[in-house]
mmCIF file of N, CA and C in Angstrom:
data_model
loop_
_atom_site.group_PDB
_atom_site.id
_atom_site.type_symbol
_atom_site.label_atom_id
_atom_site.label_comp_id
_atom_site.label_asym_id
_atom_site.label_seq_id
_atom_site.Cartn_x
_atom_site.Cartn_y
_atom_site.Cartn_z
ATOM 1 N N UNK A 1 16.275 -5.545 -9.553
ATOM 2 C CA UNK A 1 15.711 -4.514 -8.687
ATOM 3 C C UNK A 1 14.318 -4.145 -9.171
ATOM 4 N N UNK A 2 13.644 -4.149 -8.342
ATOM 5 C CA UNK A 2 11.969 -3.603 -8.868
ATOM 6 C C UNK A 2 11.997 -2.142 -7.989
ATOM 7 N N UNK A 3 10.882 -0.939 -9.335
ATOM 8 C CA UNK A 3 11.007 -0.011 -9.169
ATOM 9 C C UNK A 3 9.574 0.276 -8.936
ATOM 10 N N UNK A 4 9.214 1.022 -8.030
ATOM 11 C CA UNK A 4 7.595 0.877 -7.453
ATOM 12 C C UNK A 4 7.278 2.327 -7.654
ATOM 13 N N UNK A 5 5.952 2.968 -8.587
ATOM 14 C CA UNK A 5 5.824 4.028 -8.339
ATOM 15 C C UNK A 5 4.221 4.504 -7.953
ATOM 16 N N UNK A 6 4.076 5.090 -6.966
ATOM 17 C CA UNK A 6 2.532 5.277 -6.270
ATOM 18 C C UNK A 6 2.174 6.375 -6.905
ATOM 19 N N UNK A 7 0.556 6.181 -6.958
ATOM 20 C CA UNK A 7 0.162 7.208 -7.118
ATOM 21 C C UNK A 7 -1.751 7.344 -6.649
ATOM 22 N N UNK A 8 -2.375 8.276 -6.956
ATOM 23 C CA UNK A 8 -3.698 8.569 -6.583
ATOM 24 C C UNK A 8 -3.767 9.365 -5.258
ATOM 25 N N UNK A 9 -3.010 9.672 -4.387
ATOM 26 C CA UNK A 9 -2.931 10.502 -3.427
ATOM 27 C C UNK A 9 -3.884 11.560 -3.952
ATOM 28 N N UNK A 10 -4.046 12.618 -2.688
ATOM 29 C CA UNK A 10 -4.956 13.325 -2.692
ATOM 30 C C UNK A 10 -5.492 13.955 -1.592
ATOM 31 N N UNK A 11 -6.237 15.279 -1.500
ATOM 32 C CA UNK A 11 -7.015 15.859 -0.356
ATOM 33 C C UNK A 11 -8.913 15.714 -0.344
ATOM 34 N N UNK A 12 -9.091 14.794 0.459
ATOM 35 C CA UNK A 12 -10.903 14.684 0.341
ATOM 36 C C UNK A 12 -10.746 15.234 1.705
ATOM 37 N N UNK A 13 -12.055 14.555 2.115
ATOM 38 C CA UNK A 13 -13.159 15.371 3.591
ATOM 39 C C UNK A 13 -13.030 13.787 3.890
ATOM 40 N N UNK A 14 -13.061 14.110 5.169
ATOM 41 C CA UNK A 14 -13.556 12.763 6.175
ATOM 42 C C UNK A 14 -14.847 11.548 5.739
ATOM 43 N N UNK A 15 -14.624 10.709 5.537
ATOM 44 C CA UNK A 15 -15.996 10.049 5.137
ATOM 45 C C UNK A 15 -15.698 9.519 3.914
ATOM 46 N N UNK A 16 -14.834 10.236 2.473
ATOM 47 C CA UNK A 16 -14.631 9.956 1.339
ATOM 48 C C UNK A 16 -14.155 8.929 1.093
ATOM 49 N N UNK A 17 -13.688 8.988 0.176
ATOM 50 C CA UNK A 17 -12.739 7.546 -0.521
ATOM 51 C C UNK A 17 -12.003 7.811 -1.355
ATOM 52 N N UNK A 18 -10.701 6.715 -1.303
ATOM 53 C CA UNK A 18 -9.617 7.122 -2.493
ATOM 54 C C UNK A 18 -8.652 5.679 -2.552
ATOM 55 N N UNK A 19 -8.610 6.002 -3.883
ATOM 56 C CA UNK A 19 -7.994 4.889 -4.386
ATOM 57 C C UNK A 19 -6.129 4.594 -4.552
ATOM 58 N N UNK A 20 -5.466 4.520 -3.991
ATOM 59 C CA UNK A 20 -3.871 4.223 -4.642
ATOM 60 C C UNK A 20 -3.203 3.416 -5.343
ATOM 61 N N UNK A 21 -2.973 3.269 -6.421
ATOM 62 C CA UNK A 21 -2.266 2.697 -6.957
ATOM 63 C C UNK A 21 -0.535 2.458 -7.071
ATOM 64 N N UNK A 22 -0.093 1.454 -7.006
ATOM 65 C CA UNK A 22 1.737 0.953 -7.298
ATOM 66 C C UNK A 22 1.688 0.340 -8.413
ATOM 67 N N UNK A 23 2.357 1.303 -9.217
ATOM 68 C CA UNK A 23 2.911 0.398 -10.436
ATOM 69 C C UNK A 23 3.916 -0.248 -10.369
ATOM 70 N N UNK A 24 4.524 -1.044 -10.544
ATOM 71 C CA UNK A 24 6.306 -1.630 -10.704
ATOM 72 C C UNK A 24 6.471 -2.174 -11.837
ATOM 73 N N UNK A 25 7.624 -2.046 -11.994
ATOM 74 C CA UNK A 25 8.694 -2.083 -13.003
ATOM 75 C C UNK A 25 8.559 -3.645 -13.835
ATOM 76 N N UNK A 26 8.597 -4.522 -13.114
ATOM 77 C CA UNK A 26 9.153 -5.422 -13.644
ATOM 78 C C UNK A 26 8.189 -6.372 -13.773
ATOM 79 N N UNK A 27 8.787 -7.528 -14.571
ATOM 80 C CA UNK A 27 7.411 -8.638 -15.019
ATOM 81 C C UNK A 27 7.459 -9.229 -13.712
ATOM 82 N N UNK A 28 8.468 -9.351 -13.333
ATOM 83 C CA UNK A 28 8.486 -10.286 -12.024
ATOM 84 C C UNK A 28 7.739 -10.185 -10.917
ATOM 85 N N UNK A 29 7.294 -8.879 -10.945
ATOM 86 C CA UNK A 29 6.047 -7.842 -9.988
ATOM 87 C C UNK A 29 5.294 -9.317 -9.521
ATOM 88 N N UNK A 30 4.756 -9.921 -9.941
ATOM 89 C CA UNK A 30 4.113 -11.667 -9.317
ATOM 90 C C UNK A 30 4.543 -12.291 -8.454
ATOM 91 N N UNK A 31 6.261 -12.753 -8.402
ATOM 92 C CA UNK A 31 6.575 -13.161 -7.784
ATOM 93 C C UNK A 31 6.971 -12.564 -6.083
ATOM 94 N N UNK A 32 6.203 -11.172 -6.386
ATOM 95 C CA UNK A 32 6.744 -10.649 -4.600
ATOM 96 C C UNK A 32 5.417 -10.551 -4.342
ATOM 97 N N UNK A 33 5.582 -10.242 -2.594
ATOM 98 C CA UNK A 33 4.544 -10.025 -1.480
ATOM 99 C C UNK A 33 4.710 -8.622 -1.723
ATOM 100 N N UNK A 34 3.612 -7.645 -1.282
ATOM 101 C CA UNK A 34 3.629 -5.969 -1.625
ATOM 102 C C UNK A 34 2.813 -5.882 -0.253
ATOM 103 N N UNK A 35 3.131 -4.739 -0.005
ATOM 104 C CA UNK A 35 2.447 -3.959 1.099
ATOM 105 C C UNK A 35 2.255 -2.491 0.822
ATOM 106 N N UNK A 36 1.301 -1.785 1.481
ATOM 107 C CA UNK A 36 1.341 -0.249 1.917
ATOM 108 C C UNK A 36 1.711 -0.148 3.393
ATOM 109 N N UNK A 37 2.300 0.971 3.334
ATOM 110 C CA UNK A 37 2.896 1.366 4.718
ATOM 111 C C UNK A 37 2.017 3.561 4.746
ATOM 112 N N UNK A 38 2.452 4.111 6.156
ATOM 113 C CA UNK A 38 1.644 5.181 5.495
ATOM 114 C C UNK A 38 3.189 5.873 6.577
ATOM 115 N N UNK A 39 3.445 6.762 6.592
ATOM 116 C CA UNK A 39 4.298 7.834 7.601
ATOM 117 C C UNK A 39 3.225 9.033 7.592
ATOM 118 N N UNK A 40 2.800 9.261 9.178
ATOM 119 C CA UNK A 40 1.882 10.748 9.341
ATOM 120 C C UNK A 40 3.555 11.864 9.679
ATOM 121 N N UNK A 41 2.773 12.939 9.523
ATOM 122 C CA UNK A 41 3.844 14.033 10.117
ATOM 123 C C UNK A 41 4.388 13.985 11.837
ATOM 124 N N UNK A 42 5.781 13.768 11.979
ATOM 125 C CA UNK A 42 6.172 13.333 13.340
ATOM 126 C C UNK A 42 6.102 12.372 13.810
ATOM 127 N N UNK A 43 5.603 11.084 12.920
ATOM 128 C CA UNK A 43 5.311 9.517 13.449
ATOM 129 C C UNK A 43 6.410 8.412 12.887
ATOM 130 N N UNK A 44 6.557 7.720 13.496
ATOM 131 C CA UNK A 44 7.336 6.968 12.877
ATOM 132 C C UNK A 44 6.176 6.085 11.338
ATOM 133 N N UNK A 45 7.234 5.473 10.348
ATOM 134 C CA UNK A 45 6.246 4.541 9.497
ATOM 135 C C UNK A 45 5.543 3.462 10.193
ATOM 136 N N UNK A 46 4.191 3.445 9.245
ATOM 137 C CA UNK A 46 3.610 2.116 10.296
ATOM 138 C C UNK A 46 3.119 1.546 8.849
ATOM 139 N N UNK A 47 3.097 -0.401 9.331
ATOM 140 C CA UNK A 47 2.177 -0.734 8.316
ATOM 141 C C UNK A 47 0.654 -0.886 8.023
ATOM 142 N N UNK A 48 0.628 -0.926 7.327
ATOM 143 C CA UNK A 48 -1.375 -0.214 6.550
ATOM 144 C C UNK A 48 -1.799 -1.568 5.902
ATOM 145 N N UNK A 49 -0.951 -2.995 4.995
ATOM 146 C CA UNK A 49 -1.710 -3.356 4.188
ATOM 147 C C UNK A 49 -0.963 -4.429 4.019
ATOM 148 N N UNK A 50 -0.840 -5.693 3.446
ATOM 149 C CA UNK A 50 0.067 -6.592 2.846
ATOM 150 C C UNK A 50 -0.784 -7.771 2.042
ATOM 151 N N UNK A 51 -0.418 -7.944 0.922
ATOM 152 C CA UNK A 51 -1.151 -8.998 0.062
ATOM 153 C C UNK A 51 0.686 -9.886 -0.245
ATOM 154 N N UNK A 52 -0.219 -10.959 -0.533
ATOM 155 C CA UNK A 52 0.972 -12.348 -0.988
ATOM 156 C C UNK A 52 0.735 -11.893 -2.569
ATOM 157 N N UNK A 53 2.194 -12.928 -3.114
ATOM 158 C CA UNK A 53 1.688 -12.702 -4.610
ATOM 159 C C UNK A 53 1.110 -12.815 -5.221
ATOM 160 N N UNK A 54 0.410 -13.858 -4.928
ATOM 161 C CA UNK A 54 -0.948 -14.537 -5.395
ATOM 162 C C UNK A 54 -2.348 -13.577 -5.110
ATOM 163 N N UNK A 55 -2.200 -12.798 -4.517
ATOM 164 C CA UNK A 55 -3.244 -12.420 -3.313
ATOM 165 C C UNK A 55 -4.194 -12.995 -3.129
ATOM 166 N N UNK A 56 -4.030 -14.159 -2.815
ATOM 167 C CA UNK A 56 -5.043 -14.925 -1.801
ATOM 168 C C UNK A 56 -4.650 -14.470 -0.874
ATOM 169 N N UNK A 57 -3.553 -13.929 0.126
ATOM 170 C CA UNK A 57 -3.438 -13.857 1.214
ATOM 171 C C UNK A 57 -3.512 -12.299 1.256
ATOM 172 N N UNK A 58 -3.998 -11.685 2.490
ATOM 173 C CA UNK A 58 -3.945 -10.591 2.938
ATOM 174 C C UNK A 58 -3.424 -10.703 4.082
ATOM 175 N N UNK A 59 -3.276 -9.211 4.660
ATOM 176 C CA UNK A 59 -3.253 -8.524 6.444
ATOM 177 C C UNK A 59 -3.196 -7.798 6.388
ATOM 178 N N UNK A 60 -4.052 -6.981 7.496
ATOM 179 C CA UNK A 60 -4.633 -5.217 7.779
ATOM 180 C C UNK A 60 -3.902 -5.114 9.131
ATOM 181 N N UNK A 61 -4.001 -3.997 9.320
ATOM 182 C CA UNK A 61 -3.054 -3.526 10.315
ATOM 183 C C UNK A 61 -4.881 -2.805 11.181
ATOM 184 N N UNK A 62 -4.860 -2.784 12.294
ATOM 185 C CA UNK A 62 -6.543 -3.010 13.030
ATOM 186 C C UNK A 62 -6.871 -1.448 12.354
ATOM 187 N N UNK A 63 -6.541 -0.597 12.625
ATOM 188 C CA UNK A 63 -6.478 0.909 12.243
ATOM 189 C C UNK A 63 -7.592 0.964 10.865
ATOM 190 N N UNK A 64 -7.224 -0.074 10.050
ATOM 191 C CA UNK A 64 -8.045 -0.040 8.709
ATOM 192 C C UNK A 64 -8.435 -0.654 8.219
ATOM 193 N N UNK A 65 -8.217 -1.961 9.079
ATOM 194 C CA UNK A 65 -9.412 -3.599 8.775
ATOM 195 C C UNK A 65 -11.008 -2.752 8.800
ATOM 196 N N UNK A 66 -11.707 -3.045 7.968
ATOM 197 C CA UNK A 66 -13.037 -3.022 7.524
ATOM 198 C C UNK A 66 -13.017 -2.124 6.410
ATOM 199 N N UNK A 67 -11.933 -1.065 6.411
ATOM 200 C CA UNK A 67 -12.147 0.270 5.617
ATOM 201 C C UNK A 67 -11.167 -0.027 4.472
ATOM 202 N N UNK A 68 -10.467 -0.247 4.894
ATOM 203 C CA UNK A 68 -9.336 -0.472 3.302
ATOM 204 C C UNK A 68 -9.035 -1.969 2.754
ATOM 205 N N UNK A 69 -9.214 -1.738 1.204
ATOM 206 C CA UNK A 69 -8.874 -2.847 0.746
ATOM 207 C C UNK A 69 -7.567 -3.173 0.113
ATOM 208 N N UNK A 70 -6.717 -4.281 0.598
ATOM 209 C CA UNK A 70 -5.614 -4.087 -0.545
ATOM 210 C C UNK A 70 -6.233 -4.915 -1.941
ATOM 211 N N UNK A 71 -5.612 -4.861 -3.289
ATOM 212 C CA UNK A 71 -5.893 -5.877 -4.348
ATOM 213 C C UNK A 71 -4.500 -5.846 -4.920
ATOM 214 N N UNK A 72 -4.287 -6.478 -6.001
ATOM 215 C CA UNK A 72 -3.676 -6.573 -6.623
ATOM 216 C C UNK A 72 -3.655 -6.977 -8.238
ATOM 217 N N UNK A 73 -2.784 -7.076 -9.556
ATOM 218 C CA UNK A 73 -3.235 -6.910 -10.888
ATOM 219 C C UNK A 73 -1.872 -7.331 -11.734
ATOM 220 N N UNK A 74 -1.707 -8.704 -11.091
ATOM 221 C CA UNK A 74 -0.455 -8.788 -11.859
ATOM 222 C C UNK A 74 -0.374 -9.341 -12.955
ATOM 223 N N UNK A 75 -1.349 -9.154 -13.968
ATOM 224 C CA UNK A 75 -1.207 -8.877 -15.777
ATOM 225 C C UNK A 75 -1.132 -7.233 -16.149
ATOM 226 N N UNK A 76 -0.963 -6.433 -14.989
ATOM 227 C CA UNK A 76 -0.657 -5.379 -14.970
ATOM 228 C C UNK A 76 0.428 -4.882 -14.170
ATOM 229 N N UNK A 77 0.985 -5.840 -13.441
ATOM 230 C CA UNK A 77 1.982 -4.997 -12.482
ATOM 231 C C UNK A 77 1.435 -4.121 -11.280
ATOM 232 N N UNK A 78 0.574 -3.801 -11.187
ATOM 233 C CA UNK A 78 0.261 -3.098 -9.967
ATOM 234 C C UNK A 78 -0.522 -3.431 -8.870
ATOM 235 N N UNK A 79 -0.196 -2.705 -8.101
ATOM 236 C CA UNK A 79 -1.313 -2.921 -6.872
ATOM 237 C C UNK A 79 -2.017 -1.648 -6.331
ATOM 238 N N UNK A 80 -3.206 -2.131 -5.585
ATOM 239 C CA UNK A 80 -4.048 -1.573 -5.380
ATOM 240 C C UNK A 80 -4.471 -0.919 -3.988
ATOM 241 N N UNK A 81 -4.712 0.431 -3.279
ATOM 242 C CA UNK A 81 -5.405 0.279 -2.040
ATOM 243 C C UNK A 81 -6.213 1.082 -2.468
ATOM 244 N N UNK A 82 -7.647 0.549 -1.702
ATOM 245 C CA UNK A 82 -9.084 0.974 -1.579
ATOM 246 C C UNK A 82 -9.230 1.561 -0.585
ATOM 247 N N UNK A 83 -9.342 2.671 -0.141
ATOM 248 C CA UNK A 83 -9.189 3.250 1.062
ATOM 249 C C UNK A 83 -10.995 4.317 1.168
ATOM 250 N N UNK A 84 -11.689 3.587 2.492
ATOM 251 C CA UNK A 84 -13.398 3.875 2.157
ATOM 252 C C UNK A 84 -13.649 4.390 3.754
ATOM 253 N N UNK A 85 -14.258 5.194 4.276
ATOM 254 C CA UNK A 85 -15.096 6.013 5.757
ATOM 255 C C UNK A 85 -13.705 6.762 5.853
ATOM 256 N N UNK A 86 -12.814 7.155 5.065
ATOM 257 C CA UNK A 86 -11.410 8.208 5.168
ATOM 258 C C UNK A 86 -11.774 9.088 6.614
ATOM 259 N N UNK A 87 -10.799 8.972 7.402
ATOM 260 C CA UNK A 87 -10.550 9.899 8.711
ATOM 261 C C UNK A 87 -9.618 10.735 8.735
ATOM 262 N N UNK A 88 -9.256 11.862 9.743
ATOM 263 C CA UNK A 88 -8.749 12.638 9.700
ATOM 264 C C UNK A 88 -6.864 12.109 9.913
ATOM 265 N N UNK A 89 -7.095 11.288 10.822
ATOM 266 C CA UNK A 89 -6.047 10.353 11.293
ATOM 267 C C UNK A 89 -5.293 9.447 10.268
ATOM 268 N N UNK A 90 -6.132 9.206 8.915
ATOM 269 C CA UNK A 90 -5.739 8.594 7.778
ATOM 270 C C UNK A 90 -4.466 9.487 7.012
ATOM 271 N N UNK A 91 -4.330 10.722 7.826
ATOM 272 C CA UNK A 91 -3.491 11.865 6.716
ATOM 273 C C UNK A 91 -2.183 11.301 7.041
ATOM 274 N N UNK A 92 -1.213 11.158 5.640
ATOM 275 C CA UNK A 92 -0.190 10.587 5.676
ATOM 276 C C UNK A 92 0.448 10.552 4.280
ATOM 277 N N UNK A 93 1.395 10.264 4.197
ATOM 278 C CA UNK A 93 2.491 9.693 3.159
ATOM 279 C C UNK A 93 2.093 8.126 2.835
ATOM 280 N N UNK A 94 1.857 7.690 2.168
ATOM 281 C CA UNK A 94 1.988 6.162 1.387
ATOM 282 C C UNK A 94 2.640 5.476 0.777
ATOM 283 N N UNK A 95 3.382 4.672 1.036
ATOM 284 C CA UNK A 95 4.090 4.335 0.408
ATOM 285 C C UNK A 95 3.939 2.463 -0.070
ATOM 286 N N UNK A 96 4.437 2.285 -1.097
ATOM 287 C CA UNK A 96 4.095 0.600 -1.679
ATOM 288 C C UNK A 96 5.119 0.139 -1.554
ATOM 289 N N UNK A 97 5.955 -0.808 -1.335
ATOM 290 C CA UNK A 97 6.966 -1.621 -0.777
ATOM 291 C C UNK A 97 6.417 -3.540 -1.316
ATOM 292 N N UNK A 98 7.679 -3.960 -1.483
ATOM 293 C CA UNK A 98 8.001 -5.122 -2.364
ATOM 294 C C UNK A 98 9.065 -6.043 -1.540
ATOM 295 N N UNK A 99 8.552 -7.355 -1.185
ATOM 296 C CA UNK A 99 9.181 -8.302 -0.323
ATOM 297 C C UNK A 99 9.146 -9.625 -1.082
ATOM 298 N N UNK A 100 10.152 -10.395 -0.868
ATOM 299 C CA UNK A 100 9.983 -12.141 -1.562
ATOM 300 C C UNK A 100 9.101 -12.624 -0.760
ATOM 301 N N UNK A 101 8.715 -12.349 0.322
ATOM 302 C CA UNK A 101 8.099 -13.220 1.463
ATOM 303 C C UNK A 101 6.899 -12.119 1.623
ATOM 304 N N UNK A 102 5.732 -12.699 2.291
ATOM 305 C CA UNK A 102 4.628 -12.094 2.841
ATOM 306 C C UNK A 102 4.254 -12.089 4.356
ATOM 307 N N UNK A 103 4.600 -10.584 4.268
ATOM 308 C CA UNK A 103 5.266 -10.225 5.876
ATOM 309 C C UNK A 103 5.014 -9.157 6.649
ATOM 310 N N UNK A 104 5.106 -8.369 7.546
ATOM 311 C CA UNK A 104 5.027 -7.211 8.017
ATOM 312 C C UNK A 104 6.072 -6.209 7.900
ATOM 313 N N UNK A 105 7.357 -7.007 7.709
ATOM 314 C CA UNK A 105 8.629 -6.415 8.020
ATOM 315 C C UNK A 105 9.856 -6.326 6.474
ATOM 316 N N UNK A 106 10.979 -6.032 6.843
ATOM 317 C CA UNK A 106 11.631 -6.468 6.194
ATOM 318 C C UNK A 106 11.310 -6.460 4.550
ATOM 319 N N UNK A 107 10.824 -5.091 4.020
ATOM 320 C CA UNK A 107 10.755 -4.833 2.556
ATOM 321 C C UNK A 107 12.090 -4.455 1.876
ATOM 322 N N UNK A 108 12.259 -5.010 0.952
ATOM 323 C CA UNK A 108 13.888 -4.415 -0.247
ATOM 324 C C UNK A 108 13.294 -3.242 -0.441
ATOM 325 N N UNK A 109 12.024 -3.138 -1.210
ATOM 326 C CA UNK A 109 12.026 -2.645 -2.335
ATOM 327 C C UNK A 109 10.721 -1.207 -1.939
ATOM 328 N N UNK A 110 11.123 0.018 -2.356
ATOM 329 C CA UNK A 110 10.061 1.081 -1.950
ATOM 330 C C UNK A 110 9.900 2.286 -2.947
ATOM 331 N N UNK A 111 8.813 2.586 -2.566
ATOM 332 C CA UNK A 111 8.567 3.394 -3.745
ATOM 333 C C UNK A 111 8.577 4.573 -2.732
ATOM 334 N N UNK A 112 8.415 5.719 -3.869
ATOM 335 C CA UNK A 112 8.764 7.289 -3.087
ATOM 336 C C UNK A 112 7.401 8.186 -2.471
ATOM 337 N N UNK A 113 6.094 7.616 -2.441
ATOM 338 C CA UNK A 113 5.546 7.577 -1.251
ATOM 339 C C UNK A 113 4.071 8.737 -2.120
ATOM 340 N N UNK A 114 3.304 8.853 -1.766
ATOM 341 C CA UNK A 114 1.714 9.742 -2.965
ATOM 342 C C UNK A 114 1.492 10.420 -1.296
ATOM 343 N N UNK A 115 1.002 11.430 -1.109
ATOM 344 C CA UNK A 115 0.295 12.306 0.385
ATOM 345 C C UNK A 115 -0.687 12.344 0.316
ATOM 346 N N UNK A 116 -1.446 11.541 1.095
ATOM 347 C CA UNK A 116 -3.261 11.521 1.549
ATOM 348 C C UNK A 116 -3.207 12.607 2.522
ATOM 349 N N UNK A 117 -4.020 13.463 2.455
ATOM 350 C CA UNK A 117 -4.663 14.216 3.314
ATOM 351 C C UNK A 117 -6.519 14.309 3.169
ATOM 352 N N UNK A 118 -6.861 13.899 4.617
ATOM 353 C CA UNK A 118 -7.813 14.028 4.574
ATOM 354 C C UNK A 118 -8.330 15.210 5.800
ATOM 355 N N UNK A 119 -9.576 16.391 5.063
ATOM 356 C CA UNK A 119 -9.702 17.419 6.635
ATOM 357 C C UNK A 119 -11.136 16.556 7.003
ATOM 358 N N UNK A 120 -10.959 17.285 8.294
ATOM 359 C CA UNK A 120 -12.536 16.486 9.099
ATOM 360 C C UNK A 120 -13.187 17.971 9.204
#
């Protein structure tokens, strides 16, 4: 079982930037696909981000293609979102999630989620 824990959440202004980090648990952290997902208040979850294990591969969800970056650091276990022109619409829950496959769907593994708020 891999144990994912987020963090860097935070309250900026519209325009800012902020960084999130997922740590996980295990050495094996390499061998999975990771994503961010975000839940706003009253929305269902949507996805935000997905890197392969390798991260050569990415996918953005259109909402935050140009503005957010995913990375990843697996001589460290973690992963990364770069999140840059922050909107008001960006305010949400985050969460990092862990898949064998590199995908949109279908994550095992989740962490308990950091709160972006951003005011405009």
């Amino acid at each position: 079982q891999v144990q994912l824990l987020e963090s860097g959440g935070g309250l900026v202004q519209a325009g800012d930037s902020l960084r999130l980090s997922c740590a996980a648990s295990r050495r094996t952290f390499s061998s999975y696909a990771m994503a961010w997902f975000r839940q706003a208040p009253g929305k269902e979850r949507e996805f935000v981000a997905a890197i392969s294990w390798s991260g050569r591969n990415t996918d953005y969800a259109g909402s935050v293609e140009g503005r957010f970056t995913i990375a990843r650091d697996n001589a460290k276990n973690t992963m990364y979102l770069q999140m840059n022109s922050l909107k008001a619409e960006d305010t949400a829950v985050y969460y990092c999630a862990a898949s064998p496959q590199f995908t949109r769907q279908g994550f095992n593994y989740w962490g308990q989620g950091t709160q972006v708020t951003v005011s405009s």
